[in-house]
Amino acid sequence: MMHIDKITFRLPPGFEGRAESIARLIGKCLADMKMPARDGRIDNMTIGPLTILHGSSDRDIAAMVGENLIGQMEKRL
């Protein structure tokens, strides 16, 4: 089980109105992904920058972030 206290992300100009939707979808995306089967604690993690194409949906962006978070966790735990 994963517990995230806080997630902060910066979006490119023009995406500000999509932040709430993307954050919610990141949580949903992470809930659906297979988590590393290890115990541990990561106090701080940074991913990115990620390349977001102009036509990317909020779901696409959330999936990119989720996949990167899981990848970082697998490396660090």
PDB file of N, CA and C in Angstrom, residues 15-75:
ATOM      1  N   PHE A  15      -2.193  25.206 -18.912  1.00  0.00           N
ATOM      2  CA  PHE A  15      -2.727  23.997 -18.297  1.00  0.00           C
ATOM      3  C   PHE A  15      -3.261  24.252 -16.880  1.00  0.00           C
ATOM      4  N   GLU A  16      -3.178  25.484 -16.405  1.00  0.00           N
ATOM      5  CA  GLU A  16      -3.538  25.776 -15.006  1.00  0.00           C
ATOM      6  C   GLU A  16      -4.948  25.304 -14.657  1.00  0.00           C
ATOM      7  N   GLY A  17      -5.887  25.471 -15.542  1.00  0.00           N
ATOM      8  CA  GLY A  17      -7.265  25.082 -15.278  1.00  0.00           C
ATOM      9  C   GLY A  17      -7.485  23.577 -15.245  1.00  0.00           C
ATOM     10  N   ARG A  18      -6.469  22.821 -15.615  1.00  0.00           N
ATOM     11  CA  ARG A  18      -6.573  21.359 -15.650  1.00  0.00           C
ATOM     12  C   ARG A  18      -5.929  20.689 -14.441  1.00  0.00           C
ATOM     13  N   ALA A  19      -5.293  21.460 -13.569  1.00  0.00           N
ATOM     14  CA  ALA A  19      -4.512  20.900 -12.462  1.00  0.00           C
ATOM     15  C   ALA A  19      -5.338  20.006 -11.546  1.00  0.00           C
ATOM     16  N   GLU A  20      -6.523  20.436 -11.146  1.00  0.00           N
ATOM     17  CA  GLU A  20      -7.342  19.644 -10.231  1.00  0.00           C
ATOM     18  C   GLU A  20      -7.727  18.302 -10.856  1.00  0.00           C
ATOM     19  N   SER A  21      -8.135  18.318 -12.097  1.00  0.00           N
ATOM     20  CA  SER A  21      -8.500  17.094 -12.793  1.00  0.00           C
ATOM     21  C   SER A  21      -7.301  16.150 -12.914  1.00  0.00           C
ATOM     22  N   ILE A  22      -6.149  16.706 -13.280  1.00  0.00           N
ATOM     23  CA  ILE A  22      -4.944  15.886 -13.427  1.00  0.00           C
ATOM     24  C   ILE A  22      -4.545  15.278 -12.087  1.00  0.00           C
ATOM     25  N   ALA A  23      -4.581  16.051 -11.022  1.00  0.00           N
ATOM     26  CA  ALA A  23      -4.230  15.533  -9.691  1.00  0.00           C
ATOM     27  C   ALA A  23      -5.156  14.389  -9.288  1.00  0.00           C
ATOM     28  N   ARG A  24      -6.440  14.559  -9.505  1.00  0.00           N
ATOM     29  CA  ARG A  24      -7.409  13.503  -9.169  1.00  0.00           C
ATOM     30  C   ARG A  24      -7.126  12.236 -10.001  1.00  0.00           C
ATOM     31  N   LEU A  25      -6.841  12.426 -11.281  1.00  0.00           N
ATOM     32  CA  LEU A  25      -6.566  11.289 -12.152  1.00  0.00           C
ATOM     33  C   LEU A  25      -5.244  10.605 -11.819  1.00  0.00           C
ATOM     34  N   ILE A  26      -4.268  11.357 -11.310  1.00  0.00           N
ATOM     35  CA  ILE A  26      -3.016  10.731 -10.863  1.00  0.00           C
ATOM     36  C   ILE A  26      -3.318   9.754  -9.733  1.00  0.00           C
ATOM     37  N   GLY A  27      -4.126  10.182  -8.770  1.00  0.00           N
ATOM     38  CA  GLY A  27      -4.505   9.286  -7.662  1.00  0.00           C
ATOM     39  C   GLY A  27      -5.217   8.050  -8.166  1.00  0.00           C
ATOM     40  N   LYS A  28      -6.136   8.229  -9.087  1.00  0.00           N
ATOM     41  CA  LYS A  28      -6.877   7.094  -9.648  1.00  0.00           C
ATOM     42  C   LYS A  28      -5.941   6.165 -10.428  1.00  0.00           C
ATOM     43  N   CYS A  29      -5.055   6.756 -11.192  1.00  0.00           N
ATOM     44  CA  CYS A  29      -4.092   5.992 -11.970  1.00  0.00           C
ATOM     45  C   CYS A  29      -3.193   5.153 -11.049  1.00  0.00           C
ATOM     46  N   LEU A  30      -2.691   5.769  -9.991  1.00  0.00           N
ATOM     47  CA  LEU A  30      -1.829   5.043  -9.050  1.00  0.00           C
ATOM     48  C   LEU A  30      -2.581   3.921  -8.357  1.00  0.00           C
ATOM     49  N   ALA A  31      -3.848   4.136  -8.063  1.00  0.00           N
ATOM     50  CA  ALA A  31      -4.650   3.096  -7.415  1.00  0.00           C
ATOM     51  C   ALA A  31      -4.812   1.879  -8.317  1.00  0.00           C
ATOM     52  N   ASP A  32      -4.796   2.094  -9.629  1.00  0.00           N
ATOM     53  CA  ASP A  32      -4.973   1.005 -10.588  1.00  0.00           C
ATOM     54  C   ASP A  32      -3.665   0.321 -10.974  1.00  0.00           C
ATOM     55  N   MET A  33      -2.517   0.915 -10.631  1.00  0.00           N
ATOM     56  CA  MET A  33      -1.225   0.359 -11.033  1.00  0.00           C
ATOM     57  C   MET A  33      -0.714  -0.644 -10.014  1.00  0.00           C
ATOM     58  N   LYS A  34       0.140  -1.530 -10.499  1.00  0.00           N
ATOM     59  CA  LYS A  34       0.790  -2.497  -9.624  1.00  0.00           C
ATOM     60  C   LYS A  34       1.930  -1.800  -8.886  1.00  0.00           C
ATOM     61  N   MET A  35       1.857  -1.829  -7.579  1.00  0.00           N
ATOM     62  CA  MET A  35       2.871  -1.179  -6.752  1.00  0.00           C
ATOM     63  C   MET A  35       4.019  -2.150  -6.474  1.00  0.00           C
ATOM     64  N   PRO A  36       5.218  -1.619  -6.277  1.00  0.00           N
ATOM     65  CA  PRO A  36       6.335  -2.479  -5.878  1.00  0.00           C
ATOM     66  C   PRO A  36       6.000  -3.186  -4.559  1.00  0.00           C
ATOM     67  N   ALA A  37       6.274  -4.458  -4.498  1.00  0.00           N
ATOM     68  CA  ALA A  37       5.930  -5.256  -3.314  1.00  0.00           C
ATOM     69  C   ALA A  37       7.057  -5.203  -2.286  1.00  0.00           C
ATOM     70  N   ARG A  38       7.383  -4.003  -1.861  1.00  0.00           N
ATOM     71  CA  ARG A  38       8.436  -3.799  -0.871  1.00  0.00           C
ATOM     72  C   ARG A  38       7.984  -2.765   0.135  1.00  0.00           C
ATOM     73  N   ASP A  39       8.486  -2.919   1.342  1.00  0.00           N
ATOM     74  CA  ASP A  39       8.221  -1.916   2.366  1.00  0.00           C
ATOM     75  C   ASP A  39       9.322  -0.874   2.316  1.00  0.00           C
ATOM     76  N   GLY A  40       8.982   0.311   2.711  1.00  0.00           N
ATOM     77  CA  GLY A  40       9.987   1.357   2.768  1.00  0.00           C
ATOM     78  C   GLY A  40       9.349   2.718   2.815  1.00  0.00           C
ATOM     79  N   ARG A  41      10.193   3.689   2.929  1.00  0.00           N
ATOM     80  CA  ARG A  41       9.732   5.067   3.002  1.00  0.00           C
ATOM     81  C   ARG A  41      10.630   5.918   2.105  1.00  0.00           C
ATOM     82  N   ILE A  42       9.997   6.765   1.327  1.00  0.00           N
ATOM     83  CA  ILE A  42      10.721   7.718   0.493  1.00  0.00           C
ATOM     84  C   ILE A  42      10.231   9.096   0.936  1.00  0.00           C
ATOM     85  N   ASP A  43      11.131   9.884   1.483  1.00  0.00           N
ATOM     86  CA  ASP A  43      10.736  11.187   2.011  1.00  0.00           C
ATOM     87  C   ASP A  43      10.513  12.228   0.928  1.00  0.00           C
ATOM     88  N   ASN A  44      11.221  12.109  -0.170  1.00  0.00           N
ATOM     89  CA  ASN A  44      11.108  13.110  -1.217  1.00  0.00           C
ATOM     90  C   ASN A  44      11.471  12.457  -2.549  1.00  0.00           C
ATOM     91  N   MET A  45      10.702  12.748  -3.572  1.00  0.00           N
ATOM     92  CA  MET A  45      10.975  12.187  -4.878  1.00  0.00           C
ATOM     93  C   MET A  45      10.671  13.241  -5.936  1.00  0.00           C
ATOM     94  N   THR A  46      11.526  13.314  -6.946  1.00  0.00           N
ATOM     95  CA  THR A  46      11.325  14.250  -8.039  1.00  0.00           C
ATOM     96  C   THR A  46      11.303  13.477  -9.343  1.00  0.00           C
ATOM     97  N   ILE A  47      10.323  13.774 -10.178  1.00  0.00           N
ATOM     98  CA  ILE A  47      10.300  13.215 -11.524  1.00  0.00           C
ATOM     99  C   ILE A  47      10.234  14.363 -12.518  1.00  0.00           C
ATOM    100  N   GLY A  48      10.578  14.057 -13.739  1.00  0.00           N
ATOM    101  CA  GLY A  48      10.425  15.063 -14.779  1.00  0.00           C
ATOM    102  C   GLY A  48      11.712  15.783 -15.064  1.00  0.00           C
ATOM    103  N   PRO A  49      11.669  16.730 -15.935  1.00  0.00           N
ATOM    104  CA  PRO A  49      10.445  17.183 -16.597  1.00  0.00           C
ATOM    105  C   PRO A  49       9.939  16.142 -17.595  1.00  0.00           C
ATOM    106  N   LEU A  50       8.653  16.135 -17.802  1.00  0.00           N
ATOM    107  CA  LEU A  50       8.014  15.242 -18.751  1.00  0.00           C
ATOM    108  C   LEU A  50       7.601  16.043 -19.975  1.00  0.00           C
ATOM    109  N   THR A  51       7.666  15.419 -21.116  1.00  0.00           N
ATOM    110  CA  THR A  51       7.230  16.071 -22.344  1.00  0.00           C
ATOM    111  C   THR A  51       5.741  15.819 -22.527  1.00  0.00           C
ATOM    112  N   ILE A  52       4.984  16.888 -22.528  1.00  0.00           N
ATOM    113  CA  ILE A  52       3.534  16.795 -22.689  1.00  0.00           C
ATOM    114  C   ILE A  52       3.178  17.379 -24.043  1.00  0.00           C
ATOM    115  N   LEU A  53       2.601  16.564 -24.874  1.00  0.00           N
ATOM    116  CA  LEU A  53       2.197  17.025 -26.194  1.00  0.00           C
ATOM    117  C   LEU A  53       0.954  17.895 -26.079  1.00  0.00           C
ATOM    118  N   HIS A  54       0.801  18.817 -26.988  1.00  0.00           N
ATOM    119  CA  HIS A  54      -0.306  19.773 -26.944  1.00  0.00           C
ATOM    120  C   HIS A  54      -1.669  19.089 -26.832  1.00  0.00           C
ATOM    121  N   GLY A  55      -1.881  17.990 -27.509  1.00  0.00           N
ATOM    122  CA  GLY A  55      -3.180  17.320 -27.497  1.00  0.00           C
ATOM    123  C   GLY A  55      -3.344  16.289 -26.393  1.00  0.00           C
ATOM    124  N   SER A  56      -2.419  16.221 -25.442  1.00  0.00           N
ATOM    125  CA  SER A  56      -2.505  15.216 -24.367  1.00  0.00           C
ATOM    126  C   SER A  56      -3.720  15.465 -23.495  1.00  0.00           C
ATOM    127  N   SER A  57      -4.441  14.392 -23.202  1.00  0.00           N
ATOM    128  CA  SER A  57      -5.587  14.508 -22.310  1.00  0.00           C
ATOM    129  C   SER A  57      -5.102  14.523 -20.863  1.00  0.00           C
ATOM    130  N   ASP A  58      -5.982  14.916 -19.952  1.00  0.00           N
ATOM    131  CA  ASP A  58      -5.645  14.884 -18.524  1.00  0.00           C
ATOM    132  C   ASP A  58      -5.279  13.465 -18.110  1.00  0.00           C
ATOM    133  N   ARG A  59      -5.994  12.495 -18.645  1.00  0.00           N
ATOM    134  CA  ARG A  59      -5.722  11.083 -18.333  1.00  0.00           C
ATOM    135  C   ARG A  59      -4.335  10.675 -18.842  1.00  0.00           C
ATOM    136  N   ASP A  60      -3.954  11.136 -20.033  1.00  0.00           N
ATOM    137  CA  ASP A  60      -2.622  10.841 -20.571  1.00  0.00           C
ATOM    138  C   ASP A  60      -1.531  11.397 -19.659  1.00  0.00           C
ATOM    139  N   ILE A  61      -1.721  12.623 -19.227  1.00  0.00           N
ATOM    140  CA  ILE A  61      -0.738  13.274 -18.353  1.00  0.00           C
ATOM    141  C   ILE A  61      -0.656  12.541 -17.016  1.00  0.00           C
ATOM    142  N   ALA A  62      -1.799  12.195 -16.450  1.00  0.00           N
ATOM    143  CA  ALA A  62      -1.822  11.462 -15.176  1.00  0.00           C
ATOM    144  C   ALA A  62      -1.124  10.116 -15.309  1.00  0.00           C
ATOM    145  N   ALA A  63      -1.340   9.423 -16.412  1.00  0.00           N
ATOM    146  CA  ALA A  63      -0.692   8.125 -16.628  1.00  0.00           C
ATOM    147  C   ALA A  63       0.824   8.284 -16.711  1.00  0.00           C
ATOM    148  N   MET A  64       1.285   9.333 -17.400  1.00  0.00           N
ATOM    149  CA  MET A  64       2.726   9.591 -17.487  1.00  0.00           C
ATOM    150  C   MET A  64       3.325   9.827 -16.107  1.00  0.00           C
ATOM    151  N   VAL A  65       2.651  10.650 -15.317  1.00  0.00           N
ATOM    152  CA  VAL A  65       3.137  10.949 -13.969  1.00  0.00           C
ATOM    153  C   VAL A  65       3.128   9.675 -13.117  1.00  0.00           C
ATOM    154  N   GLY A  66       2.034   8.929 -13.156  1.00  0.00           N
ATOM    155  CA  GLY A  66       1.928   7.698 -12.374  1.00  0.00           C
ATOM    156  C   GLY A  66       3.000   6.689 -12.737  1.00  0.00           C
ATOM    157  N   GLU A  67       3.226   6.486 -14.031  1.00  0.00           N
ATOM    158  CA  GLU A  67       4.255   5.546 -14.473  1.00  0.00           C
ATOM    159  C   GLU A  67       5.642   5.983 -14.012  1.00  0.00           C
ATOM    160  N   ASN A  68       5.903   7.276 -14.063  1.00  0.00           N
ATOM    161  CA  ASN A  68       7.196   7.782 -13.602  1.00  0.00           C
ATOM    162  C   ASN A  68       7.360   7.629 -12.098  1.00  0.00           C
ATOM    163  N   LEU A  69       6.305   7.883 -11.342  1.00  0.00           N
ATOM    164  CA  LEU A  69       6.363   7.701  -9.878  1.00  0.00           C
ATOM    165  C   LEU A  69       6.652   6.240  -9.535  1.00  0.00           C
ATOM    166  N   ILE A  70       5.932   5.307 -10.166  1.00  0.00           N
ATOM    167  CA  ILE A  70       6.151   3.884  -9.903  1.00  0.00           C
ATOM    168  C   ILE A  70       7.577   3.490 -10.297  1.00  0.00           C
ATOM    169  N   GLY A  71       8.051   3.980 -11.433  1.00  0.00           N
ATOM    170  CA  GLY A  71       9.425   3.684 -11.855  1.00  0.00           C
ATOM    171  C   GLY A  71      10.446   4.155 -10.847  1.00  0.00           C
ATOM    172  N   GLN A  72      10.262   5.354 -10.316  1.00  0.00           N
ATOM    173  CA  GLN A  72      11.179   5.880  -9.306  1.00  0.00           C
ATOM    174  C   GLN A  72      11.120   5.052  -8.024  1.00  0.00           C
ATOM    175  N   MET A  73       9.903   4.659  -7.638  1.00  0.00           N
ATOM    176  CA  MET A  73       9.763   3.846  -6.427  1.00  0.00           C
ATOM    177  C   MET A  73      10.483   2.516  -6.584  1.00  0.00           C
ATOM    178  N   GLU A  74      10.346   1.897  -7.742  1.00  0.00           N
ATOM    179  CA  GLU A  74      10.999   0.610  -7.979  1.00  0.00           C
ATOM    180  C   GLU A  74      12.513   0.729  -7.888  1.00  0.00           C
ATOM    181  N   LYS A  75      13.062   1.851  -8.323  1.00  0.00           N
ATOM    182  CA  LYS A  75      14.498   2.077  -8.248  1.00  0.00           C
ATOM    183  C   LYS A  75      14.969   2.320  -6.824  1.00  0.00           C
TER     184      LYS A  75
END
